[in-house]
Amino acid sequence: MRRQRSFCALGLSCLLLGGCADTGGDARGDARDTYVVRPQDTVYSIAWRYGLDFRDVARWNNIGPDFHIAVGQALTLTPKAAPAPPRKGRPSASTAPLAPIPSALSWVWPTDRMSVPQPVPGGGILLSGRVGQDIRAASSGRVVYTGNGIRGYGNLIIIKHGENLLSAYAHARESLVHDGQEVMLGQVIGHMGEGAPQKPVLYFEIRRNGKPVDPLGFLPKVK
């Protein structure tokens, strides 16, 4: 019975995120070595789509500190030099989220909790709610992407915090912020929409250096 419940929970997560194959493919990347910039793309959204650190993407393509890219521009998604061979005995990479490390930033829950957060394997958490419910910036930062160009996330908002942290808010009904806007802790940035199959939900994720970390390690503990 316990195993059956686990499978059911995983299946629900897949449905709410619009399909595990879709979201997983974008979040972890694929074998593509180059990418042609499309409308709405930013360095941050491209790095997010392929599970890369945005700073690496910028460095590999000699992108300036303003991170400006142009539609039609071809970007390299791998280092120009061949990667060094793995060391013997080196542990294999895991798809599990990395453990969070202490952060000097303050954090709040990105929306009012209606139920227990549901972890998504290898990623963030699902927070159920009501259509139109406020979505808030979980920490102060700068908006680096708003749009629906990343498969499986619906309308997505990405905020940069410091040098190596990004937070993402998926399935927004609408965004109240724009690229480049500075936002404060707890500021309303959008309203909750629906994930598949038409369930009001917010998918929330935090990445450090391009890799998912457990968001529950950042958010305040609920008594």
mmCIF file of N, CA and C in Angstrom, residues 81-91:
data_model
loop_
_atom_site.group_PDB
_atom_site.id
_atom_site.type_symbol
_atom_site.label_atom_id
_atom_site.label_comp_id
_atom_site.label_asym_id
_atom_site.label_seq_id
_atom_site.Cartn_x
_atom_site.Cartn_y
_atom_site.Cartn_z
ATOM 1 N N ALA A 81 36.842 23.891 -24.509
ATOM 2 C CA ALA A 81 37.870 22.878 -24.329
ATOM 3 C C ALA A 81 37.217 21.575 -23.900
ATOM 4 N N ALA A 82 37.805 20.465 -24.311
ATOM 5 C CA ALA A 82 37.249 19.166 -23.932
ATOM 6 C C ALA A 82 37.322 19.008 -22.421
ATOM 7 N N PRO A 83 36.287 18.477 -21.799
ATOM 8 C CA PRO A 83 36.316 18.301 -20.351
ATOM 9 C C PRO A 83 37.346 17.273 -19.946
ATOM 10 N N ALA A 84 37.928 17.486 -18.783
ATOM 11 C CA ALA A 84 38.922 16.551 -18.273
ATOM 12 C C ALA A 84 38.258 15.217 -17.956
ATOM 13 N N PRO A 85 38.986 14.083 -18.152
ATOM 14 C CA PRO A 85 38.398 12.780 -17.842
ATOM 15 C C PRO A 85 38.121 12.667 -16.357
ATOM 16 N N PRO A 86 37.069 11.934 -15.968
ATOM 17 C CA PRO A 86 36.742 11.807 -14.550
ATOM 18 C C PRO A 86 37.818 11.061 -13.792
ATOM 19 N N ARG A 87 38.024 11.449 -12.553
ATOM 20 C CA ARG A 87 39.000 10.779 -11.712
ATOM 21 C C ARG A 87 38.481 9.414 -11.292
ATOM 22 N N LYS A 88 39.417 8.502 -11.082
ATOM 23 C CA LYS A 88 39.027 7.180 -10.632
ATOM 24 C C LYS A 88 38.428 7.271 -9.240
ATOM 25 N N GLY A 89 37.353 6.541 -9.058
ATOM 26 C CA GLY A 89 36.725 6.514 -7.738
ATOM 27 C C GLY A 89 35.842 7.698 -7.456
ATOM 28 N N ARG A 90 35.694 8.590 -8.443
ATOM 29 C CA ARG A 90 34.846 9.755 -8.238
ATOM 30 C C ARG A 90 33.383 9.328 -8.207
ATOM 31 N N PRO A 91 32.608 9.771 -7.218
ATOM 32 C CA PRO A 91 31.208 9.345 -7.147
ATOM 33 C C PRO A 91 30.421 9.854 -8.326
#
